[in-house]
PDB file of N, CA and C in Angstrom:
ATOM      1  N   MET S   1     116.619  44.316 111.632  1.00 48.00           N
ATOM      2  CA  MET S   1     115.241  44.642 111.548  1.00 48.00           C
ATOM      3  C   MET S   1     114.896  45.921 112.212  1.00 48.00           C
ATOM      4  N   ALA S   2     114.340  46.918 111.546  1.00 54.00           N
ATOM      5  CA  ALA S   2     114.034  48.169 112.110  1.00 54.00           C
ATOM      6  C   ALA S   2     112.509  48.189 112.529  1.00 54.00           C
ATOM      7  N   THR S   3     112.376  48.552 113.691  1.00 58.00           N
ATOM      8  CA  THR S   3     110.976  48.833 114.181  1.00 58.00           C
ATOM      9  C   THR S   3     110.837  50.315 114.639  1.00 58.00           C
ATOM     10  N   ASP S   4     109.687  50.763 114.334  1.00 65.00           N
ATOM     11  CA  ASP S   4     109.289  52.077 114.805  1.00 65.00           C
ATOM     12  C   ASP S   4     108.596  51.980 116.195  1.00 65.00           C
ATOM     13  N   HIS S   5     109.079  52.793 117.068  1.00 66.00           N
ATOM     14  CA  HIS S   5     108.441  52.841 118.424  1.00 66.00           C
ATOM     15  C   HIS S   5     107.802  54.196 118.508  1.00 66.00           C
ATOM     16  N   VAL S   6     106.600  54.224 118.696  1.00 64.00           N
ATOM     17  CA  VAL S   6     105.881  55.443 119.142  1.00 64.00           C
ATOM     18  C   VAL S   6     105.624  55.597 120.407  1.00 64.00           C
ATOM     19  N   ILE S   7     106.165  56.764 121.081  1.00 69.00           N
ATOM     20  CA  ILE S   7     105.791  56.840 122.481  1.00 69.00           C
ATOM     21  C   ILE S   7     104.651  57.927 122.634  1.00 69.00           C
ATOM     22  N   GLU S   8     103.634  57.495 123.199  1.00 70.00           N
ATOM     23  CA  GLU S   8     102.509  58.404 123.622  1.00 70.00           C
ATOM     24  C   GLU S   8     102.800  59.250 124.787  1.00 70.00           C
ATOM     25  N   ARG S   9     102.763  60.409 124.755  1.00 69.00           N
ATOM     26  CA  ARG S   9     103.099  61.374 125.832  1.00 69.00           C
ATOM     27  C   ARG S   9     101.894  62.016 126.447  1.00 69.00           C
ATOM     28  N   GLU S  10     101.761  62.205 127.697  1.00 69.00           N
ATOM     29  CA  GLU S  10     100.709  62.971 128.317  1.00 69.00           C
ATOM     30  C   GLU S  10     101.220  64.441 128.369  1.00 69.00           C
ATOM     31  N   TYR S  11     100.326  65.316 127.849  1.00 62.00           N
ATOM     32  CA  TYR S  11     100.659  66.723 127.831  1.00 62.00           C
ATOM     33  C   TYR S  11      99.963  67.368 128.900  1.00 62.00           C
ATOM     34  N   LYS S  12     100.583  68.196 129.783  1.00 66.00           N
ATOM     35  CA  LYS S  12     100.031  68.872 130.723  1.00 66.00           C
ATOM     36  C   LYS S  12      99.950  70.380 130.556  1.00 66.00           C
ATOM     37  N   VAL S  13      98.856  70.681 129.676  1.00 60.00           N
ATOM     38  CA  VAL S  13      98.688  72.178 129.356  1.00 60.00           C
ATOM     39  C   VAL S  13      97.351  72.546 130.054  1.00 60.00           C
ATOM     40  N   PRO S  14      97.336  73.557 130.973  1.00 61.00           N
ATOM     41  CA  PRO S  14      96.035  73.917 131.510  1.00 61.00           C
ATOM     42  C   PRO S  14      94.953  74.231 130.468  1.00 61.00           C
ATOM     43  N   THR S  15      93.818  73.974 130.727  1.00 61.00           N
ATOM     44  CA  THR S  15      92.694  74.095 129.777  1.00 61.00           C
ATOM     45  C   THR S  15      92.393  75.637 129.475  1.00 61.00           C
ATOM     46  N   ASP S  16      92.687  76.480 130.430  1.00 64.00           N
ATOM     47  CA  ASP S  16      92.339  77.925 130.358  1.00 64.00           C
ATOM     48  C   ASP S  16      93.304  78.643 129.569  1.00 64.00           C
ATOM     49  N   GLU S  17      94.395  78.081 129.230  1.00 67.00           N
ATOM     50  CA  GLU S  17      95.487  78.737 128.575  1.00 67.00           C
ATOM     51  C   GLU S  17      95.911  77.818 127.333  1.00 67.00           C
ATOM     52  N   GLY S  18      96.423  78.369 126.288  1.00 74.00           N
ATOM     53  CA  GLY S  18      96.981  77.785 125.170  1.00 74.00           C
ATOM     54  C   GLY S  18      96.000  77.473 124.170  1.00 74.00           C
ATOM     55  N   GLU S  19      96.357  76.602 123.151  1.00 82.00           N
ATOM     56  CA  GLU S  19      95.619  76.288 121.953  1.00 82.00           C
ATOM     57  C   GLU S  19      95.465  74.720 121.860  1.00 82.00           C
ATOM     58  N   THR S  20      94.457  74.276 121.162  1.00 85.00           N
ATOM     59  CA  THR S  20      94.370  72.855 120.884  1.00 85.00           C
ATOM     60  C   THR S  20      94.302  72.725 119.475  1.00 85.00           C
ATOM     61  N   CYS S  21      95.117  71.675 118.871  1.00 86.00           N
ATOM     62  CA  CYS S  21      95.089  71.345 117.515  1.00 86.00           C
ATOM     63  C   CYS S  21      93.681  70.891 117.094  1.00 86.00           C
ATOM     64  N   PRO S  22      93.108  71.353 116.117  1.00 86.00           N
ATOM     65  CA  PRO S  22      91.756  70.857 115.608  1.00 86.00           C
ATOM     66  C   PRO S  22      91.702  69.610 114.939  1.00 86.00           C
ATOM     67  N   TYR S  23      92.868  69.192 114.554  1.00 87.00           N
ATOM     68  CA  TYR S  23      93.012  67.886 113.909  1.00 87.00           C
ATOM     69  C   TYR S  23      93.252  66.650 114.693  1.00 87.00           C
ATOM     70  N   CYS S  24      94.052  66.853 115.839  1.00 87.00           N
ATOM     71  CA  CYS S  24      94.442  65.704 116.664  1.00 87.00           C
ATOM     72  C   CYS S  24      94.160  66.013 118.020  1.00 87.00           C
ATOM     73  N   GLU S  25      93.698  67.215 118.453  1.00 83.00           N
ATOM     74  CA  GLU S  25      93.277  67.571 119.866  1.00 83.00           C
ATOM     75  C   GLU S  25      94.642  67.582 120.832  1.00 83.00           C
ATOM     76  N   ARG S  26      95.731  67.798 120.281  1.00 85.00           N
ATOM     77  CA  ARG S  26      96.949  67.900 120.930  1.00 85.00           C
ATOM     78  C   ARG S  26      97.076  69.383 121.475  1.00 85.00           C
ATOM     79  N   PRO S  27      97.211  69.573 122.808  1.00 84.00           N
ATOM     80  CA  PRO S  27      97.377  70.930 123.448  1.00 84.00           C
ATOM     81  C   PRO S  27      98.696  71.499 123.268  1.00 84.00           C
ATOM     82  N   PHE S  28      98.756  72.797 123.030  1.00 85.00           N
ATOM     83  CA  PHE S  28      99.884  73.626 123.045  1.00 85.00           C
ATOM     84  C   PHE S  28      99.862  74.911 123.850  1.00 85.00           C
ATOM     85  N   ARG S  29     100.929  75.417 124.319  1.00 85.00           N
ATOM     86  CA  ARG S  29     100.904  76.522 125.213  1.00 85.00           C
ATOM     87  C   ARG S  29     100.810  77.747 124.456  1.00 85.00           C
ATOM     88  N   SER S  30     101.246  77.757 123.179  1.00 86.00           N
ATOM     89  CA  SER S  30     101.154  78.973 122.387  1.00 86.00           C
ATOM     90  C   SER S  30     100.583  78.764 121.081  1.00 86.00           C
ATOM     91  N   LYS S  31      99.992  79.798 120.561  1.00 88.00           N
ATOM     92  CA  LYS S  31      99.552  79.721 119.137  1.00 88.00           C
ATOM     93  C   LYS S  31     100.622  79.405 118.063  1.00 88.00           C
ATOM     94  N   ARG S  32     101.802  80.002 118.336  1.00 90.00           N
ATOM     95  CA  ARG S  32     102.935  79.855 117.432  1.00 90.00           C
ATOM     96  C   ARG S  32     103.294  78.287 117.332  1.00 90.00           C
ATOM     97  N   SER S  33     103.373  77.659 118.535  1.00 88.00           N
ATOM     98  CA  SER S  33     103.718  76.201 118.579  1.00 88.00           C
ATOM     99  C   SER S  33     102.597  75.337 117.729  1.00 88.00           C
ATOM    100  N   MET S  34     101.463  75.787 118.034  1.00 89.00           N
ATOM    101  CA  MET S  34     100.369  75.045 117.262  1.00 89.00           C
ATOM    102  C   MET S  34     100.390  75.285 115.752  1.00 89.00           C
ATOM    103  N   THR S  35     100.697  76.506 115.392  1.00 90.00           N
ATOM    104  CA  THR S  35     100.941  76.826 113.892  1.00 90.00           C
ATOM    105  C   THR S  35     101.893  75.941 113.232  1.00 90.00           C
ATOM    106  N   PHE S  36     103.130  75.859 113.955  1.00 88.00           N
ATOM    107  CA  PHE S  36     104.165  74.931 113.530  1.00 88.00           C
ATOM    108  C   PHE S  36     103.762  73.513 113.468  1.00 88.00           C
ATOM    109  N   HIS S  37     103.076  73.107 114.492  1.00 90.00           N
ATOM    110  CA  HIS S  37     102.501  71.745 114.540  1.00 90.00           C
ATOM    111  C   HIS S  37     101.689  71.362 113.222  1.00 90.00           C
ATOM    112  N   ARG S  38     100.743  72.285 113.131  1.00 90.00           N
ATOM    113  CA  ARG S  38      99.673  72.025 111.929  1.00 90.00           C
ATOM    114  C   ARG S  38     100.426  72.119 110.663  1.00 90.00           C
ATOM    115  N   GLY S  39     101.369  72.965 110.430  1.00 90.00           N
ATOM    116  CA  GLY S  39     102.142  73.070 109.068  1.00 90.00           C
ATOM    117  C   GLY S  39     102.996  71.851 108.850  1.00 90.00           C
ATOM    118  N   ILE S  40     103.523  71.223 109.964  1.00 90.00           N
ATOM    119  CA  ILE S  40     104.457  70.205 109.758  1.00 90.00           C
ATOM    120  C   ILE S  40     103.703  68.823 109.752  1.00 90.00           C
ATOM    121  N   ASP S  41     102.842  68.482 110.835  1.00 89.00           N
ATOM    122  CA  ASP S  41     102.181  67.230 110.957  1.00 89.00           C
ATOM    123  C   ASP S  41     100.869  67.284 110.163  1.00 89.00           C
ATOM    124  N   HIS S  42     100.200  68.242 109.882  1.00 90.00           N
ATOM    125  CA  HIS S  42      98.839  68.223 109.218  1.00 90.00           C
ATOM    126  C   HIS S  42      98.898  68.938 107.868  1.00 90.00           C
ATOM    127  N   THR S  43      99.889  68.739 107.083  1.00 87.00           N
ATOM    128  CA  THR S  43     100.144  69.537 105.948  1.00 87.00           C
ATOM    129  C   THR S  43      99.054  69.431 104.872  1.00 87.00           C
ATOM    130  N   GLU S  44      98.557  68.146 104.778  1.00 89.00           N
ATOM    131  CA  GLU S  44      97.465  67.864 103.822  1.00 89.00           C
ATOM    132  C   GLU S  44      96.121  68.388 104.210  1.00 89.00           C
ATOM    133  N   GLU S  45      95.988  68.450 105.510  1.00 89.00           N
ATOM    134  CA  GLU S  45      94.546  68.911 106.123  1.00 89.00           C
ATOM    135  C   GLU S  45      94.547  70.406 106.199  1.00 89.00           C
ATOM    136  N   CYS S  46      95.663  71.099 106.224  1.00 88.00           N
ATOM    137  CA  CYS S  46      95.647  72.568 106.372  1.00 88.00           C
ATOM    138  C   CYS S  46      94.838  73.262 105.287  1.00 88.00           C
ATOM    139  N   SER S  47      94.318  74.308 105.697  1.00 90.00           N
ATOM    140  CA  SER S  47      93.547  75.234 104.731  1.00 90.00           C
ATOM    141  C   SER S  47      94.717  76.187 104.209  1.00 90.00           C
ATOM    142  N   ASP S  48      94.246  76.966 103.209  1.00 92.00           N
ATOM    143  CA  ASP S  48      95.288  77.886 102.707  1.00 92.00           C
ATOM    144  C   ASP S  48      95.698  78.908 103.778  1.00 92.00           C
ATOM    145  N   VAL S  49      94.688  79.283 104.488  1.00 92.00           N
ATOM    146  CA  VAL S  49      94.996  80.358 105.548  1.00 92.00           C
ATOM    147  C   VAL S  49      96.039  79.852 106.558  1.00 92.00           C
ATOM    148  N   GLU S  50      95.791  78.515 107.002  1.00 91.00           N
ATOM    149  CA  GLU S  50      96.623  77.864 107.964  1.00 91.00           C
ATOM    150  C   GLU S  50      98.022  77.814 107.332  1.00 91.00           C
ATOM    151  N   ARG S  51      98.090  77.412 106.147  1.00 92.00           N
ATOM    152  CA  ARG S  51      99.437  77.160 105.495  1.00 92.00           C
ATOM    153  C   ARG S  51     100.124  78.528 105.319  1.00 92.00           C
ATOM    154  N   GLU S  52      99.464  79.533 105.046  1.00 94.00           N
ATOM    155  CA  GLU S  52      99.987  80.938 104.977  1.00 94.00           C
ATOM    156  C   GLU S  52     100.554  81.343 106.278  1.00 94.00           C
ATOM    157  N   ALA S  53      99.728  81.051 107.349  1.00 92.00           N
ATOM    158  CA  ALA S  53     100.161  81.407 108.695  1.00 92.00           C
ATOM    159  C   ALA S  53     101.542  80.569 109.156  1.00 92.00           C
ATOM    160  N   PHE S  54     101.538  79.265 108.632  1.00 93.00           N
ATOM    161  CA  PHE S  54     102.670  78.585 108.939  1.00 93.00           C
ATOM    162  C   PHE S  54     103.934  79.170 108.144  1.00 93.00           C
ATOM    163  N   ASP S  55     103.766  79.461 106.895  1.00 94.00           N
ATOM    164  CA  ASP S  55     104.883  80.225 106.140  1.00 94.00           C
ATOM    165  C   ASP S  55     105.318  81.438 106.866  1.00 94.00           C
ATOM    166  N   GLU S  56     104.324  82.318 107.320  1.00 95.00           N
ATOM    167  CA  GLU S  56     104.749  83.543 107.962  1.00 95.00           C
ATOM    168  C   GLU S  56     105.508  83.271 109.187  1.00 95.00           C
ATOM    169  N   GLU S  57     105.051  82.190 109.988  1.00 94.00           N
ATOM    170  CA  GLU S  57     105.830  81.924 111.290  1.00 94.00           C
ATOM    171  C   GLU S  57     107.179  81.255 110.993  1.00 94.00           C
ATOM    172  N   ARG S  58     107.292  80.576 109.850  1.00 94.00           N
ATOM    173  CA  ARG S  58     108.643  80.016 109.541  1.00 94.00           C
ATOM    174  C   ARG S  58     109.590  81.101 109.103  1.00 94.00           C
ATOM    175  N   ASP S  59     109.019  82.107 108.219  1.00 95.00           N
ATOM    176  CA  ASP S  59     109.798  83.184 107.849  1.00 95.00           C
ATOM    177  C   ASP S  59     110.282  84.089 109.038  1.00 95.00           C
ATOM    178  N   ASP S  60     109.396  84.246 110.021  1.00 95.00           N
ATOM    179  CA  ASP S  60     109.792  85.034 111.205  1.00 95.00           C
ATOM    180  C   ASP S  60     110.727  84.340 111.971  1.00 95.00           C
ATOM    181  N   GLU S  61     110.713  82.969 112.091  1.00 95.00           N
ATOM    182  CA  GLU S  61     111.561  82.184 112.794  1.00 95.00           C
ATOM    183  C   GLU S  61     113.078  82.212 112.118  1.00 95.00           C
ATOM    184  N   GLU S  62     113.031  82.169 110.815  1.00 96.00           N
ATOM    185  CA  GLU S  62     114.251  82.190 110.051  1.00 96.00           C
ATOM    186  C   GLU S  62     114.932  83.572 110.274  1.00 96.00           C
ATOM    187  N   TYR S  63     114.127  84.596 110.266  1.00 97.00           N
ATOM    188  CA  TYR S  63     114.753  86.035 110.526  1.00 97.00           C
ATOM    189  C   TYR S  63     115.253  86.133 111.911  1.00 97.00           C
ATOM    190  N   GLU S  64     114.620  85.605 112.867  1.00 96.00           N
ATOM    191  CA  GLU S  64     115.035  85.622 114.309  1.00 96.00           C
ATOM    192  C   GLU S  64     116.390  84.737 114.415  1.00 96.00           C
ATOM    193  N   LEU S  65     116.515  83.765 113.739  1.00 97.00           N
ATOM    194  CA  LEU S  65     117.647  82.855 113.824  1.00 97.00           C
ATOM    195  C   LEU S  65     118.866  83.631 113.127  1.00 97.00           C
ATOM    196  N   PHE S  66     118.529  84.196 112.035  1.00 97.00           N
ATOM    197  CA  PHE S  66     119.623  84.943 111.109  1.00 97.00           C
ATOM    198  C   PHE S  66     120.048  86.091 112.185  1.00 97.00           C
ATOM    199  N   THR S  67     119.178  86.712 112.839  1.00 98.00           N
ATOM    200  CA  THR S  67     119.431  87.913 113.725  1.00 98.00           C
ATOM    201  C   THR S  67     120.428  87.416 114.842  1.00 98.00           C
ATOM    202  N   PHE S  68     120.033  86.349 115.540  1.00 98.00           N
ATOM    203  CA  PHE S  68     120.778  85.682 116.540  1.00 98.00           C
ATOM    204  C   PHE S  68     122.225  85.349 116.043  1.00 98.00           C
ATOM    205  N   HIS S  69     122.274  84.676 114.862  1.00 98.00           N
ATOM    206  CA  HIS S  69     123.522  84.265 114.427  1.00 98.00           C
ATOM    207  C   HIS S  69     124.543  85.458 114.051  1.00 98.00           C
ATOM    208  N   PHE S  70     123.809  86.497 113.467  1.00 98.00           N
ATOM    209  CA  PHE S  70     124.542  87.825 113.204  1.00 98.00           C
ATOM    210  C   PHE S  70     125.158  88.282 114.509  1.00 98.00           C
ATOM    211  N   LYS S  71     124.288  88.476 115.535  1.00 98.00           N
ATOM    212  CA  LYS S  71     124.842  89.045 116.775  1.00 98.00           C
ATOM    213  C   LYS S  71     125.775  88.111 117.354  1.00 98.00           C
ATOM    214  N   ALA S  72     125.755  86.950 117.265  1.00 98.00           N
ATOM    215  CA  ALA S  72     126.703  86.087 117.808  1.00 98.00           C
ATOM    216  C   ALA S  72     128.137  86.200 117.184  1.00 98.00           C
ATOM    217  N   ALA S  73     128.059  86.273 115.835  1.00 98.00           N
ATOM    218  CA  ALA S  73     129.185  86.383 115.052  1.00 98.00           C
ATOM    219  C   ALA S  73     129.876  87.818 115.319  1.00 98.00           C
ATOM    220  N   ILE S  74     129.198  88.895 115.392  1.00 98.00           N
ATOM    221  CA  ILE S  74     129.651  90.068 115.765  1.00 98.00           C
ATOM    222  C   ILE S  74     130.268  90.061 117.209  1.00 98.00           C
ATOM    223  N   SER S  75     129.673  89.462 118.118  1.00 98.00           N
ATOM    224  CA  SER S  75     130.133  89.375 119.480  1.00 98.00           C
ATOM    225  C   SER S  75     131.539  88.554 119.474  1.00 98.00           C
ATOM    226  N   VAL S  76     131.661  87.444 118.743  1.00 98.00           N
ATOM    227  CA  VAL S  76     132.855  86.666 118.729  1.00 98.00           C
ATOM    228  C   VAL S  76     133.882  87.545 118.070  1.00 98.00           C
ATOM    229  N   PHE S  77     133.523  88.298 117.052  1.00 97.00           N
ATOM    230  CA  PHE S  77     134.606  89.144 116.439  1.00 97.00           C
ATOM    231  C   PHE S  77     135.172  90.167 117.291  1.00 97.00           C
ATOM    232  N   LEU S  78     134.153  90.790 118.026  1.00 97.00           N
ATOM    233  CA  LEU S  78     134.619  91.889 119.033  1.00 97.00           C
ATOM    234  C   LEU S  78     135.477  91.353 120.103  1.00 97.00           C
ATOM    235  N   VAL S  79     135.179  90.222 120.610  1.00 97.00           N
ATOM    236  CA  VAL S  79     135.837  89.584 121.711  1.00 97.00           C
ATOM    237  C   VAL S  79     137.292  89.161 121.107  1.00 97.00           C
ATOM    238  N   TYR S  80     137.442  88.636 119.967  1.00 97.00           N
ATOM    239  CA  TYR S  80     138.585  88.384 119.347  1.00 97.00           C
ATOM    240  C   TYR S  80     139.520  89.669 119.127  1.00 97.00           C
ATOM    241  N   PHE S  81     138.831  90.673 118.578  1.00 96.00           N
ATOM    242  CA  PHE S  81     139.537  91.975 118.392  1.00 96.00           C
ATOM    243  C   PHE S  81     140.030  92.453 119.685  1.00 96.00           C
ATOM    244  N   LEU S  82     139.183  92.488 120.832  1.00 96.00           N
ATOM    245  CA  LEU S  82     139.578  92.899 122.052  1.00 96.00           C
ATOM    246  C   LEU S  82     140.806  92.239 122.690  1.00 96.00           C
ATOM    247  N   PHE S  83     140.787  90.832 122.612  1.00 95.00           N
ATOM    248  CA  PHE S  83     141.920  90.090 122.969  1.00 95.00           C
ATOM    249  C   PHE S  83     143.181  90.395 122.207  1.00 95.00           C
ATOM    250  N   THR S  84     143.007  90.544 120.945  1.00 96.00           N
ATOM    251  CA  THR S  84     144.181  90.804 120.162  1.00 96.00           C
ATOM    252  C   THR S  84     144.765  92.235 120.435  1.00 96.00           C
ATOM    253  N   PHE S  85     143.966  93.148 120.607  1.00 94.00           N
ATOM    254  CA  PHE S  85     144.351  94.504 121.127  1.00 94.00           C
ATOM    255  C   PHE S  85     145.056  94.441 122.544  1.00 94.00           C
ATOM    256  N   ILE S  86     144.622  93.812 123.356  1.00 94.00           N
ATOM    257  CA  ILE S  86     145.214  93.615 124.732  1.00 94.00           C
ATOM    258  C   ILE S  86     146.450  92.870 124.587  1.00 94.00           C
ATOM    259  N   TYR S  87     146.513  91.866 123.837  1.00 94.00           N
ATOM    260  CA  TYR S  87     147.826  91.195 123.609  1.00 94.00           C
ATOM    261  C   TYR S  87     148.782  92.048 123.001  1.00 94.00           C
ATOM    262  N   ALA S  88     148.430  92.844 121.995  1.00 93.00           N
ATOM    263  CA  ALA S  88     149.486  93.835 121.423  1.00 93.00           C
ATOM    264  C   ALA S  88     149.861  94.837 122.342  1.00 93.00           C
ATOM    265  N   LEU S  89     149.065  95.352 123.211  1.00 92.00           N
ATOM    266  CA  LEU S  89     149.413  96.356 124.224  1.00 92.00           C
ATOM    267  C   LEU S  89     150.366  95.749 125.293  1.00 92.00           C
ATOM    268  N   VAL S  90     150.220  94.499 125.712  1.00 92.00           N
ATOM    269  CA  VAL S  90     150.948  93.816 126.693  1.00 92.00           C
ATOM    270  C   VAL S  90     152.389  93.605 126.052  1.00 92.00           C
ATOM    271  N   TRP S  91     152.444  93.140 124.803  1.00 90.00           N
ATOM    272  CA  TRP S  91     153.835  92.827 124.319  1.00 90.00           C
ATOM    273  C   TRP S  91     154.455  93.963 123.683  1.00 90.00           C
ATOM    274  N   SER S  92     153.803  95.037 123.520  1.00 86.00           N
ATOM    275  CA  SER S  92     154.502  96.295 122.981  1.00 86.00           C
ATOM    276  C   SER S  92     155.171  97.125 124.174  1.00 86.00           C
ATOM    277  N   GLY S  93     154.554  96.771 125.334  1.00 70.00           N
ATOM    278  CA  GLY S  93     155.272  97.431 126.360  1.00 70.00           C
ATOM    279  C   GLY S  93     155.399  98.080 127.327  1.00 70.00           C
TER     280      GLY S  93
END
């Protein structure tokens, strides 16, 4: 028997900073977080402008994630090359 447990959490976001969701009054520290929240949790209620802002933020995040993965892959490749080069130098003599 599956039961869904919903945990209500208290959010401590100072009132003088951050944003509040206009649909559920949930506070967020950044506008970006609120934009993601609205686009995911309030898809039906979002206006076209809010949906467009969500799409832009999602695209930006995908680009940032791609950039991070690219840099990580290059770093791993360079470390591998460096260790291979040092290994060749040590065994050559």
